[in-house]
Coordinates of C-alpha atoms in Angstrom, one line a residue:
Chain L
X1 CA 4.9 -6.8 -8.8
X2 CA 3.2 -6.6 -12.2
X3 CA 3.9 -9.4 -14.6
X4 CA 4.3 -9.2 -18.3
X5 CA 1.5 -10.7 -20.3
X6 CA 3.5 -13.8 -21.4
X7 CA 4.6 -14.4 -17.8
X8 CA 1.0 -14.1 -16.6
X9 CA -0.3 -16.4 -19.4
X10 CA 2.4 -19.1 -18.6
X11 CA 1.0 -19.1 -15.0
X12 CA -2.6 -19.3 -16.2
X13 CA -1.8 -22.3 -18.4
X14 CA -0.2 -24.1 -15.4
X15 CA -3.6 -23.7 -13.8
X16 CA -5.4 -25.2 -16.8
X17 CA -6.8 -21.9 -18.0
X18 CA -6.9 -21.8 -21.8
X19 CA -4.6 -19.3 -23.5
X20 CA -3.8 -18.9 -27.3
X21 CA -0.9 -21.0 -28.5
X22 CA 2.2 -18.8 -28.7
X23 CA 5.9 -18.3 -29.2
X24 CA 8.1 -15.7 -27.5
X25 CA 10.2 -13.6 -29.8
X26 CA 13.4 -12.2 -28.3
X27 CA 15.1 -9.1 -29.5
X28 CA 17.8 -9.8 -32.1
X29 CA 16.9 -13.5 -32.5
X30 CA 15.1 -14.9 -35.5
X31 CA 12.1 -17.1 -34.7
X32 CA 10.0 -19.3 -37.0
X33 CA 6.4 -18.0 -36.9
X34 CA 3.2 -19.5 -38.5
X35 CA 1.0 -16.9 -40.2
X36 CA -1.3 -15.2 -39.6
X37 CA 0.1 -14.1 -36.2
X38 CA -0.6 -11.5 -33.6
X39 CA 2.5 -9.7 -32.3
X40 CA 2.2 -8.1 -28.9
X41 CA 4.8 -5.9 -27.3
X42 CA 5.6 -7.1 -23.8
X43 CA 5.5 -3.9 -21.7
X44 CA 4.1 -3.6 -18.2
X45 CA 1.5 -0.9 -19.0
X46 CA -2.0 -0.6 -20.2
X47 CA -3.2 1.2 -23.4
X48 CA -0.7 -0.9 -25.4
X49 CA -3.1 -1.6 -28.3
X50 CA -4.0 2.1 -28.8
X51 CA -0.3 3.0 -28.7
X52 CA 0.4 0.6 -31.7
X53 CA 1.9 -2.2 -29.6
X54 CA -0.2 -5.0 -31.0
X55 CA 0.0 -5.9 -34.7
X56 CA -1.7 -8.6 -36.8
X57 CA 0.6 -9.9 -39.6
X58 CA -0.8 -11.9 -42.4
X59 CA 1.9 -11.8 -45.1
X60 CA 5.5 -12.9 -44.9
X61 CA 6.7 -9.7 -46.6
X62 CA 5.7 -7.5 -43.6
X63 CA 6.8 -9.8 -40.8
X64 CA 10.4 -8.7 -40.2
X65 CA 9.6 -5.0 -40.6
X66 CA 6.7 -5.3 -38.1
X67 CA 8.9 -7.1 -35.6
X68 CA 11.7 -4.5 -36.0
X69 CA 9.2 -1.6 -35.6
X70 CA 7.6 -3.2 -32.4
X71 CA 11.0 -3.6 -30.8
X72 CA 11.7 0.1 -31.4
X73 CA 8.3 1.4 -30.3
X74 CA 8.4 3.2 -26.9
X75 CA 5.1 2.8 -25.1
X76 CA 4.7 5.3 -22.3
X77 CA 8.4 5.0 -21.4
X78 CA 8.7 1.3 -21.9
X79 CA 10.6 -0.5 -24.7
X80 CA 9.9 -4.2 -25.0
X81 CA 12.6 -6.9 -24.6
X82 CA 10.3 -9.5 -26.0
X83 CA 7.2 -9.9 -28.2
X84 CA 4.5 -12.4 -27.7
X85 CA 3.6 -14.1 -31.0
X86 CA 0.1 -15.6 -30.8
X87 CA -2.3 -17.5 -33.0
X88 CA -5.1 -15.3 -34.3
X89 CA -8.4 -16.2 -32.6
X90 CA -11.7 -16.3 -34.3
X91 CA -13.7 -14.1 -32.0
X92 CA -17.4 -14.5 -31.4
X93 CA -17.6 -12.3 -28.4
X94 CA -15.2 -10.7 -25.8
X95 CA -16.1 -10.8 -22.1
X96 CA -14.3 -9.4 -19.0
X97 CA -13.4 -11.3 -15.9
X98 CA -11.1 -10.5 -13.0
X99 CA -10.3 -11.7 -9.5
X100 CA -9.6 -9.0 -6.9
X101 CA -9.2 -8.4 -3.2
X102 CA -11.9 -6.2 -1.7
X103 CA -10.0 -4.1 0.9
X104 CA -13.0 -3.3 3.1
X105 CA -14.4 -6.8 3.5
X106 CA -11.0 -8.6 3.2
X107 CA -12.6 -10.9 0.7
X108 CA -11.7 -12.3 -2.7
X109 CA -14.2 -11.4 -5.4
X110 CA -14.8 -12.1 -9.0
X111 CA -15.7 -9.2 -11.3
X112 CA -17.5 -10.0 -14.6
X113 CA -18.3 -7.8 -17.5
X114 CA -20.5 -8.6 -20.5
X115 CA -18.2 -6.7 -22.9
X116 CA -14.4 -7.0 -22.7
X117 CA -11.9 -5.2 -24.7
X118 CA -9.9 -1.9 -24.5
X119 CA -12.7 0.4 -23.5
X120 CA -13.4 -1.5 -20.2
X121 CA -11.3 0.7 -18.0
X122 CA -13.3 3.8 -18.8
X123 CA -16.7 2.1 -18.2
X124 CA -18.8 2.6 -15.1
X125 CA -18.2 0.2 -12.3
X126 CA -22.0 -0.3 -12.0
X127 CA -22.1 -2.1 -15.3
X128 CA -20.2 -5.1 -13.8
X129 CA -21.3 -8.1 -11.8
X130 CA -19.3 -8.6 -8.6
X131 CA -19.5 -12.0 -6.9
X132 CA -17.9 -12.8 -3.6
X133 CA -16.9 -16.3 -2.5
X134 CA -18.7 -15.9 0.8
X135 CA -17.4 -17.6 3.9
X136 CA -14.3 -19.4 2.8
X137 CA -11.1 -20.3 4.5
X138 CA -8.3 -18.8 2.5
X139 CA -6.0 -21.3 1.0
X140 CA -7.7 -24.6 1.9
X141 CA -11.3 -23.6 1.1
X142 CA -14.2 -25.5 -0.3
X143 CA -15.3 -22.4 -2.1
X144 CA -18.6 -22.2 -3.8
X145 CA -17.1 -22.3 -7.2
X146 CA -20.1 -23.9 -8.7
X147 CA -22.5 -21.2 -7.7
X148 CA -20.0 -18.4 -8.7
X149 CA -19.5 -20.1 -12.1
X150 CA -23.2 -20.4 -12.6
X151 CA -23.7 -16.7 -11.7
X152 CA -21.1 -15.8 -14.4
X153 CA -22.9 -18.1 -16.9
X154 CA -26.2 -16.4 -16.2
X155 CA -24.7 -12.9 -16.4
X156 CA -22.9 -13.6 -19.6
X157 CA -26.0 -15.4 -21.0
X158 CA -23.8 -18.4 -21.6
X159 CA -25.8 -21.2 -19.9
X160 CA -24.2 -23.8 -22.2
X161 CA -20.8 -22.9 -20.8
X162 CA -21.8 -23.1 -17.1
X163 CA -19.5 -26.1 -16.4
X164 CA -16.6 -24.4 -18.3
X165 CA -17.1 -21.2 -16.3
X166 CA -17.3 -23.2 -13.0
X167 CA -13.9 -24.7 -13.8
X168 CA -12.5 -21.4 -14.9
X169 CA -13.5 -19.8 -11.6
X170 CA -12.0 -22.7 -9.6
X171 CA -8.8 -22.6 -11.6
X172 CA -8.5 -18.9 -11.3
X173 CA -9.0 -19.1 -7.6
X174 CA -6.4 -21.7 -7.1
X175 CA -4.0 -19.7 -9.3
X176 CA -4.8 -16.6 -7.2
X177 CA -4.1 -18.3 -3.9
X178 CA -1.0 -20.3 -4.9
X179 CA 0.7 -17.3 -6.4
X180 CA -0.1 -14.7 -3.7
X181 CA -1.9 -12.7 -6.3
X182 CA -3.4 -9.2 -5.7
X183 CA -5.1 -9.0 -9.1
X184 CA -5.7 -11.3 -12.0
X185 CA -7.5 -9.7 -14.9
X186 CA -8.5 -11.6 -18.1
X187 CA -9.6 -9.0 -20.6
X188 CA -10.7 -10.0 -23.0
X189 CA -12.0 -13.4 -22.1
X190 CA -12.6 -14.6 -25.7
X191 CA -15.4 -16.8 -26.8
X192 CA -14.2 -18.2 -30.1
X193 CA -16.4 -19.1 -33.0
X194 CA -16.0 -22.8 -32.0
X195 CA -17.3 -21.9 -28.5
X196 CA -14.0 -22.1 -26.6
X197 CA -13.2 -19.7 -23.8
X198 CA -9.7 -18.4 -24.1
X199 CA -7.7 -15.7 -22.1
X200 CA -7.0 -13.1 -24.8
X201 CA -4.9 -10.9 -22.5
X202 CA -4.0 -11.1 -18.9
X203 CA -2.8 -8.7 -16.2
X204 CA -1.4 -10.3 -13.1
X205 CA -0.1 -8.6 -10.0
X206 CA 1.7 -10.6 -7.3
X207 CA 2.4 -9.5 -3.7
X208 CA 6.0 -8.6 -3.2
X209 CA 5.6 -9.1 0.5
X210 CA 5.1 -12.8 -0.1
X211 CA 8.2 -13.3 -2.2
X212 CA 9.9 -15.1 0.7
X213 CA 7.7 -18.1 0.0
X214 CA 8.1 -18.2 -3.7
X215 CA 10.9 -18.8 -6.2
X216 CA 9.9 -15.9 -8.5
X217 CA 12.1 -15.2 -11.5
X218 CA 10.2 -12.6 -13.5
X219 CA 11.6 -9.9 -15.7
X220 CA 11.6 -6.9 -13.3
X221 CA 9.9 -4.2 -15.2
X222 CA 8.1 -2.1 -12.7
X223 CA 9.2 1.5 -12.1
X224 CA 10.6 2.3 -8.7
X225 CA 7.7 3.3 -6.6
X226 CA 9.5 5.2 -3.9
X227 CA 10.9 7.8 -6.4
X228 CA 8.3 9.0 -8.8
X229 CA 8.7 11.9 -11.3
X230 CA 5.6 14.2 -11.2
X231 CA 6.8 16.9 -13.5
X232 CA 10.1 16.9 -15.4
X233 CA 9.9 20.7 -15.5
X234 CA 9.1 21.0 -11.9
X235 CA 11.0 23.6 -9.9
X236 CA 10.9 22.1 -6.4
X237 CA 12.2 18.6 -5.6
X238 CA 11.1 16.9 -2.5
X239 CA 12.7 14.4 -0.1
X240 CA 10.7 12.9 2.8
X241 CA 10.3 9.7 4.8
X242 CA 7.2 7.7 4.9
X243 CA 4.7 7.7 2.0
X244 CA 2.2 9.9 4.0
X245 CA 4.7 12.6 4.8
X246 CA 6.1 12.4 1.3
X247 CA 2.6 13.0 -0.1
X248 CA 2.0 15.7 2.4
X249 CA 5.2 17.5 1.4
X250 CA 4.3 17.4 -2.3
X251 CA 0.8 18.7 -1.3
X252 CA 2.3 21.6 0.6
X253 CA 4.6 22.6 -2.3
X254 CA 1.8 22.5 -4.8
X255 CA -0.7 24.3 -2.5
X256 CA 1.8 27.2 -2.4
X257 CA 1.6 27.5 -6.2
X258 CA 5.0 25.9 -6.9
X259 CA 5.6 22.9 -9.3
X260 CA 6.8 19.8 -7.4
X261 CA 9.2 17.7 -9.6
X262 CA 9.0 14.5 -7.7
X263 CA 7.6 12.3 -4.9
X264 CA 10.3 10.6 -2.8
X265 CA 9.8 8.4 0.2
X266 CA 13.3 7.5 1.5
X267 CA 11.6 5.0 3.8
X268 CA 12.4 3.9 7.3
X269 CA 16.0 3.1 8.0
X270 CA 17.4 5.3 5.2
X271 CA 21.1 5.7 5.5
X272 CA 23.7 8.2 4.1
X273 CA 24.1 6.2 0.9
X274 CA 20.5 6.0 0.1
X275 CA 19.9 9.7 0.7
X276 CA 23.0 10.5 -1.5
X277 CA 21.4 8.4 -4.2
X278 CA 18.3 10.5 -3.9
X279 CA 20.2 13.7 -4.4
X280 CA 21.9 12.2 -7.5
X281 CA 18.5 11.4 -9.0
X282 CA 17.2 14.9 -8.3
X283 CA 20.3 16.4 -10.0
X284 CA 19.0 14.8 -13.2
X285 CA 16.2 17.4 -13.3
X286 CA 17.3 20.6 -15.1
X287 CA 14.6 23.0 -13.8
X288 CA 14.8 22.3 -10.1
X289 CA 15.8 25.4 -8.1
X290 CA 15.4 24.1 -4.6
X291 CA 15.0 20.9 -2.7
X292 CA 12.5 20.6 0.2
X293 CA 13.8 18.0 2.7
X294 CA 11.1 17.1 5.3
X295 CA 12.1 14.3 7.7
X296 CA 10.2 13.1 10.8
X297 CA 12.5 10.4 11.9
X298 CA 11.3 7.3 13.7
X299 CA 13.4 4.4 12.7
X300 CA 15.3 6.7 10.3
X301 CA 18.0 8.8 12.1
X302 CA 18.3 12.5 11.5
X303 CA 22.1 12.4 11.7
X304 CA 22.3 9.9 8.8
X305 CA 20.3 12.3 6.7
X306 CA 22.5 15.3 7.9
X307 CA 25.7 13.4 6.8
X308 CA 24.2 12.9 3.4
X309 CA 23.2 16.5 3.1
X310 CA 26.8 17.6 4.0
X311 CA 28.3 15.2 1.6
X312 CA 26.0 16.2 -1.2
X313 CA 26.8 19.9 -0.7
X314 CA 30.5 19.2 -0.7
X315 CA 30.6 16.7 -3.6
X316 CA 27.8 17.8 -6.0
X317 CA 28.6 21.0 -7.7
X318 CA 25.4 22.8 -8.9
X319 CA 23.3 21.3 -6.1
X320 CA 20.1 23.3 -5.8
X321 CA 19.5 25.3 -2.7
X322 CA 18.1 23.3 0.3
X323 CA 15.2 24.0 2.6
X324 CA 15.6 21.5 5.4
X325 CA 13.3 20.5 8.2
X326 CA 14.3 17.6 10.5
X327 CA 12.5 16.2 13.5
X328 CA 12.6 13.1 15.6
X329 CA 15.3 10.5 16.3
X330 CA 18.8 12.0 16.8
X331 CA 17.7 15.5 15.8
X332 CA 20.2 17.0 18.3
X333 CA 23.2 15.1 16.7
X334 CA 22.1 16.2 13.3
X335 CA 21.7 19.9 14.4
X336 CA 25.3 19.9 15.7
X337 CA 26.6 18.4 12.5
X338 CA 24.8 20.8 10.2
X339 CA 25.7 23.9 12.4
X340 CA 29.3 23.0 12.1
X341 CA 29.0 22.9 8.4
X342 CA 27.0 26.2 8.2
X343 CA 23.9 24.5 6.8
X344 CA 20.7 26.1 8.1
X345 CA 17.8 24.1 9.5
X346 CA 14.2 25.4 9.4
X347 CA 11.8 24.7 12.2
X348 CA 8.7 23.6 10.2
X349 CA 7.5 22.5 6.8
X350 CA 5.8 25.8 6.5
X351 CA 9.1 27.6 6.9
X352 CA 10.6 25.4 4.2
X353 CA 7.7 26.3 1.9
X354 CA 8.2 30.0 2.5
X355 CA 12.0 29.6 1.9
X356 CA 11.3 27.6 -1.3
X357 CA 8.9 30.4 -2.6
X358 CA 11.8 32.8 -2.2
X359 CA 14.2 30.6 -4.0
X360 CA 11.9 29.9 -6.9
X361 CA 10.6 33.4 -7.5
Chain P
X1 CA -13.9 -0.9 21.3
X2 CA -14.1 0.5 24.8
X3 CA -11.7 2.8 26.7
X4 CA -11.1 0.0 29.1
X5 CA -9.5 -2.0 26.3
X6 CA -6.8 0.6 26.0
X7 CA -6.4 1.5 29.6
X8 CA -5.7 -2.1 30.6
X9 CA -2.4 -2.6 32.4
X10 CA -1.1 -6.1 31.6
X11 CA 0.8 -5.8 28.4
X12 CA 3.0 -8.4 26.7
X13 CA 5.4 -8.1 23.7
X14 CA 5.4 -10.9 21.1
X15 CA 8.9 -11.1 19.6
X16 CA 10.5 -9.3 22.5
X17 CA 14.0 -10.7 21.9
X18 CA 14.3 -9.3 18.3
X19 CA 16.2 -6.0 17.9
X20 CA 13.0 -4.0 17.3
X21 CA 11.1 -5.9 20.0
X22 CA 13.8 -5.3 22.7
X23 CA 14.4 -1.6 21.7
X24 CA 10.7 -0.7 21.8
X25 CA 9.9 -2.8 24.9
X26 CA 12.4 -0.6 26.7
X27 CA 10.9 2.6 25.3
X28 CA 7.4 1.4 26.3
X29 CA 8.6 0.6 29.9
X30 CA 10.3 4.0 30.0
X31 CA 6.9 5.6 29.0
X32 CA 5.2 3.9 31.9
X33 CA 3.7 0.9 30.1
X34 CA 3.4 -2.2 32.4
X35 CA 5.1 -4.9 30.4
X36 CA 4.7 -8.1 32.3
X37 CA 6.2 -10.6 29.9
X38 CA 7.3 -11.3 26.3
X39 CA 7.5 -14.2 23.9
X40 CA 10.2 -15.7 21.8
X41 CA 9.9 -19.3 20.6
X42 CA 13.5 -20.2 21.3
X43 CA 14.5 -18.1 24.3
X44 CA 12.0 -19.1 26.9
X45 CA 13.4 -18.7 30.4
X46 CA 15.6 -15.8 29.5
X47 CA 14.7 -12.2 30.3
X48 CA 15.0 -8.7 28.7
X49 CA 15.7 -6.0 31.3
X50 CA 14.1 -8.2 33.9
X51 CA 11.0 -8.9 31.7
X52 CA 10.5 -12.7 31.6
X53 CA 10.5 -14.4 28.2
X54 CA 8.1 -17.2 27.6
X55 CA 7.7 -19.6 24.7
X56 CA 4.1 -18.8 24.0
X57 CA 1.2 -16.5 24.9
X58 CA -0.6 -19.5 26.5
X59 CA 2.5 -20.1 28.7
X60 CA 2.3 -16.5 29.9
X61 CA -1.4 -16.9 30.6
X62 CA -0.7 -19.8 32.9
X63 CA 1.0 -17.2 35.2
X64 CA -0.8 -13.9 34.3
X65 CA -3.9 -12.3 32.9
X66 CA -2.9 -10.8 29.5
X67 CA -4.9 -7.7 28.4
X68 CA -2.8 -6.4 25.5
X69 CA -0.2 -7.8 23.1
X70 CA 2.1 -5.7 21.0
X71 CA 3.6 -7.7 18.1
X72 CA 7.1 -7.1 16.7
X73 CA 7.5 -10.6 15.1
X74 CA 9.1 -10.6 11.6
X75 CA 6.6 -10.5 8.7
X76 CA 6.9 -14.1 7.6
X77 CA 6.0 -15.3 11.1
X78 CA 3.5 -12.6 12.0
X79 CA 0.5 -14.4 10.8
X80 CA 0.9 -17.2 13.3
X81 CA 1.8 -14.7 16.0
X82 CA -1.5 -12.8 15.4
X83 CA -3.5 -16.1 15.2
X84 CA -1.9 -17.3 18.4
X85 CA -2.9 -14.1 20.2
X86 CA -6.5 -14.3 18.8
X87 CA -6.8 -18.0 19.8
X88 CA -5.5 -17.1 23.3
X89 CA -8.3 -14.5 23.5
X90 CA -6.0 -11.5 24.1
X91 CA -8.5 -8.6 24.1
X92 CA -6.3 -6.1 22.3
X93 CA -3.6 -7.0 19.7
X94 CA -1.4 -4.2 18.3
X95 CA 0.7 -5.4 15.3
X96 CA 3.6 -3.2 14.4
X97 CA 5.1 -5.6 11.8
X98 CA 5.5 -4.2 8.3
X99 CA 5.3 -6.3 5.1
X100 CA 2.9 -9.1 6.0
X101 CA 1.6 -10.7 2.8
X102 CA -1.9 -9.6 2.0
X103 CA -3.2 -13.2 1.7
X104 CA -2.1 -13.7 5.3
X105 CA -4.2 -10.7 6.3
X106 CA -7.2 -12.1 4.4
X107 CA -6.8 -15.3 6.5
X108 CA -6.5 -13.3 9.7
X109 CA -9.5 -11.2 9.0
X110 CA -11.6 -14.3 8.3
X111 CA -10.3 -15.9 11.5
X112 CA -11.2 -12.8 13.6
X113 CA -14.9 -13.0 12.7
X114 CA -16.8 -13.9 15.8
X115 CA -13.7 -13.8 18.0
X116 CA -13.3 -11.6 21.1
X117 CA -10.0 -9.9 20.0
X118 CA -9.5 -6.5 18.5
X119 CA -6.6 -6.1 16.1
X120 CA -4.9 -2.8 15.4
X121 CA -2.5 -2.8 12.4
X122 CA -0.4 -4.4 10.9
X123 CA 2.2 -1.9 9.6
X124 CA 1.0 0.4 12.3
X125 CA 3.0 2.7 14.7
X126 CA 0.6 1.5 17.4
X127 CA -1.2 3.5 20.0
X128 CA 0.0 6.3 22.3
X129 CA -2.1 7.4 25.3
X130 CA 0.1 10.2 26.7
X131 CA 0.7 9.5 30.4
X132 CA -1.3 6.3 30.4
X133 CA -0.1 3.7 27.9
X134 CA 2.4 3.4 25.0
X135 CA 1.6 0.4 22.8
X136 CA 4.0 0.6 19.9
X137 CA 6.6 2.9 18.5
X138 CA 5.1 6.4 18.6
X139 CA 7.7 8.4 20.6
X140 CA 6.1 9.2 24.0
X141 CA 7.8 12.6 24.2
X142 CA 5.7 13.8 21.3
X143 CA 2.5 13.5 23.2
X144 CA 0.8 15.6 25.9
X145 CA -2.1 14.3 28.1
X146 CA -5.4 15.9 27.1
X147 CA -8.7 15.4 25.4
X148 CA -8.1 15.3 21.6
X149 CA -8.0 12.0 19.8
X150 CA -6.0 11.2 16.6
X151 CA -6.6 8.4 14.1
X152 CA -4.3 8.1 11.1
X153 CA -3.3 5.6 8.3
X154 CA 0.2 7.0 7.9
X155 CA 3.0 6.5 10.4
X156 CA 5.0 9.7 9.8
X157 CA 1.8 11.8 9.6
X158 CA 0.7 10.4 12.9
X159 CA 3.9 11.8 14.4
X160 CA 3.3 15.2 12.6
X161 CA -0.2 15.4 13.9
X162 CA 0.6 14.6 17.5
X163 CA 3.8 16.8 17.6
X164 CA 1.8 19.6 16.0
X165 CA -1.0 19.5 18.5
X166 CA 1.4 19.2 21.4
X167 CA 3.3 22.2 20.0
X168 CA 0.0 24.2 20.3
X169 CA -0.6 22.9 23.8
X170 CA -3.5 20.7 22.8
X171 CA -3.2 17.4 24.6
X172 CA -4.3 14.0 23.5
X173 CA -6.2 11.1 25.0
X174 CA -5.6 8.7 22.1
X175 CA -3.2 8.6 19.2
X176 CA -4.0 5.6 17.1
X177 CA -2.1 4.6 13.9
X178 CA -4.4 2.1 12.1
X179 CA -1.6 1.2 9.7
X180 CA -1.1 1.7 6.0
X181 CA -1.7 -1.8 4.6
X182 CA -4.6 -2.5 2.2
X183 CA -6.1 -5.1 4.5
X184 CA -5.9 -4.3 8.2
X185 CA -7.7 -4.9 11.5
X186 CA -9.4 -2.0 13.0
X187 CA -10.4 0.9 10.7
X188 CA -11.4 4.5 11.0
X189 CA -15.0 3.7 12.0
X190 CA -14.2 1.7 15.1
X191 CA -11.8 4.4 16.3
X192 CA -14.4 7.1 15.7
X193 CA -16.9 5.2 17.8
X194 CA -14.3 4.8 20.6
X195 CA -13.7 8.6 20.5
X196 CA -17.4 9.4 20.4
X197 CA -18.3 7.2 23.3
X198 CA -15.4 8.2 25.6
X199 CA -16.5 11.3 27.6
X200 CA -12.8 12.2 28.0
X201 CA -12.5 13.0 24.3
X202 CA -13.6 16.4 23.1
X203 CA -12.4 16.5 19.5
X204 CA -11.2 14.2 16.8
X205 CA -8.4 14.5 14.2
X206 CA -8.4 12.1 11.3
X207 CA -5.5 11.7 8.8
X208 CA -6.3 9.7 5.6
X209 CA -4.5 8.9 2.4
X210 CA -5.3 8.1 -1.3
X211 CA -6.2 4.5 -2.0
X212 CA -9.2 2.5 -1.0
X213 CA -12.5 4.1 0.1
X214 CA -12.3 3.8 3.9
X215 CA -12.5 7.5 4.2
X216 CA -15.8 7.7 2.4
X217 CA -17.2 5.0 4.7
X218 CA -15.9 7.0 7.6
X219 CA -17.6 10.1 6.2
X220 CA -21.0 8.4 6.1
X221 CA -20.5 7.1 9.6
X222 CA -19.6 10.6 10.9
X223 CA -22.6 12.1 9.3
X224 CA -24.9 9.7 11.1
X225 CA -23.1 8.9 14.4
X226 CA -20.4 11.3 15.4
X227 CA -21.4 14.5 17.1
X228 CA -17.9 15.6 18.3
X229 CA -16.0 18.0 16.0
X230 CA -13.8 16.2 13.5
X231 CA -10.8 17.7 11.6
X232 CA -9.2 15.9 8.7
X233 CA -6.5 15.9 6.1
X234 CA -6.2 13.5 3.2
X235 CA -2.6 13.1 2.0
X236 CA -1.8 12.8 -1.7
X237 CA -3.7 15.5 -3.6
X238 CA -0.9 15.7 -6.1
X239 CA 0.1 12.0 -6.1
X240 CA 0.0 10.3 -9.5
X241 CA -2.8 7.8 -9.8
X242 CA -1.6 4.2 -9.7
X243 CA 1.6 4.6 -7.6
X244 CA 0.1 4.2 -4.2
X245 CA -3.0 2.4 -5.3
X246 CA -0.9 -0.6 -6.0
X247 CA -3.7 -3.0 -6.7
X248 CA -4.9 -1.2 -9.8
X249 CA -8.0 -2.3 -11.6
X250 CA -9.6 0.8 -13.0
X251 CA -13.1 -0.6 -12.8
X252 CA -12.8 -0.5 -9.0
X253 CA -13.4 3.2 -9.5
X254 CA -10.0 4.7 -8.9
X255 CA -11.6 8.2 -9.1
X256 CA -13.2 7.4 -5.7
X257 CA -9.8 6.6 -4.3
X258 CA -8.4 10.1 -4.8
X259 CA -7.7 12.7 -2.2
X260 CA -10.2 15.1 -3.6
X261 CA -13.0 12.6 -3.6
X262 CA -12.3 11.7 0.0
X263 CA -12.0 15.4 1.0
X264 CA -15.4 16.1 -0.6
X265 CA -17.1 13.2 1.1
X266 CA -15.8 14.3 4.5
X267 CA -16.7 17.9 3.9
X268 CA -20.2 16.9 3.0
X269 CA -20.4 15.0 6.3
X270 CA -19.6 18.2 8.2
X271 CA -15.9 17.5 8.8
X272 CA -13.4 20.4 8.7
X273 CA -11.0 19.2 6.0
X274 CA -7.6 20.9 5.4
X275 CA -5.5 20.8 2.3
X276 CA -2.2 20.3 4.1
X277 CA -0.9 18.8 7.3
X278 CA 0.1 22.3 8.6
X279 CA -3.3 23.6 7.9
X280 CA -4.9 20.6 9.7
X281 CA -3.0 21.4 12.9
X282 CA -3.8 25.1 12.9
X283 CA -7.5 24.3 12.1
X284 CA -8.0 22.4 15.4
X285 CA -9.6 24.7 18.1
X286 CA -7.8 25.4 21.3

């Protein structure tokens, strides 16, 4: 789960990490603001500044118009519900710092960059310092915060701030652990002209799998990950179960020279309703000529998918032609059902691709 | 990892009284796996199809030697179940449970350092050794005894690979799903070494995915240590960046995590890499 900037910064301040003083502006409500002010569109996507989602306002005359414009501005498909109004910082320098999980070593690491800001993402990974915490027991550790903080101070060439950075690292670590974070990125970490270190912006990603042990109430902004549009003008839609098989199905469609419209993993335990919902989503695409359905059922049952296919054919006029391959749990039941309804099954994904080529040519 | 670890007979199921645990314990027994006992914290003394239920792994060990534990415990309790098996020195632990918090896995990985247990999973379909052992949820009827070995990150693509090989009459010694989570126990490299060192394996099939850089590490390892033929497919050539990667952070080098980068690394290591799962199955020699 990706948090919005203001949600992330609220959490940072609970862990004693300095953030700019701010007010949240809600759509359609007037809010008293001190000028100058930085207005930041609260959307869960990067590249916000370049897209015009951050504005500095210095005069009263322009304030209301700027607020209105920001609430209307679509940033890569997202329209904000709130704006974060922050004090304007006097910047001496911008650094980069993040806390991540290294998959291979199963360790938490701090990544530091001497130059923060918008260009960071395109930079070479080699131009960063990565520091691990070494041998530490997750959650109750006596981590080597001091040495990691010192390493950051040396790298940033901010020896005078070593104590501050040691605290920052420790606070960041506690924040990371307490919130089941997968990523906390402070970019920029601003050094102000009066030598304070302040989190200028923050990206925070928490682990949905851990939600059972938290009382999370964040604005849910993330796009659905199981259904992803690849190309609105695609001619072949796909339905599969399991992320791997769904990706493999998209690969097979594209390898044959066709344009896949979507990626869809109906997941384990999909039922008739959820598959019907998938058909309804696919019906939104106007260029799709055929749907490739590729199911290798383990926990999922083929007969549930078959029932949805029959219902979709009967209830959805204009349903694109279907290329269906089913295998696994309850295949036999599904085959009988589909035979009765004169819906053809194909033996392999390859056969589905051949059929789809015919339908799209 | 040695072949003996997987050939061992005394298997237990942690979480045997849950619906998944019971269902799959039955399927494992039907496939010839020797399940000697199960655990359930509140149902000690009961039995599942004649399999005795104990309170803990240690209680089972008072009566039996335990070689392998297959875990079906729900995600929120899975960390303590895995740690219990590790602390009871169970040699092989196969965790099927999906949705274990990543911080729990960090803890488990640190706890495993210097311990005698091997962990496969979590979020894994488990291990199938056709005709020998079924440790998890891979349907036994998909397999055929033989000399190929499969290692895969994706559950459904594991099924595709084994069914495809069986369809061609190519049998398997090992089918191992290492699981799709970002932080897991055993990885590709340990499985590749197992396959290389087992004289009963003659060729290796590897299925990877976008995300992480485990496949590149595997490629390096193959170039230096694996002499048996390896065939591979990386799923997600046309997947949008950021969707599966989940943990983001562009500076981690997301270009490295793409299917094409992984394909190239494996090709450079001498692996036969296919562009689709169908092609992968046809590429394997008879």
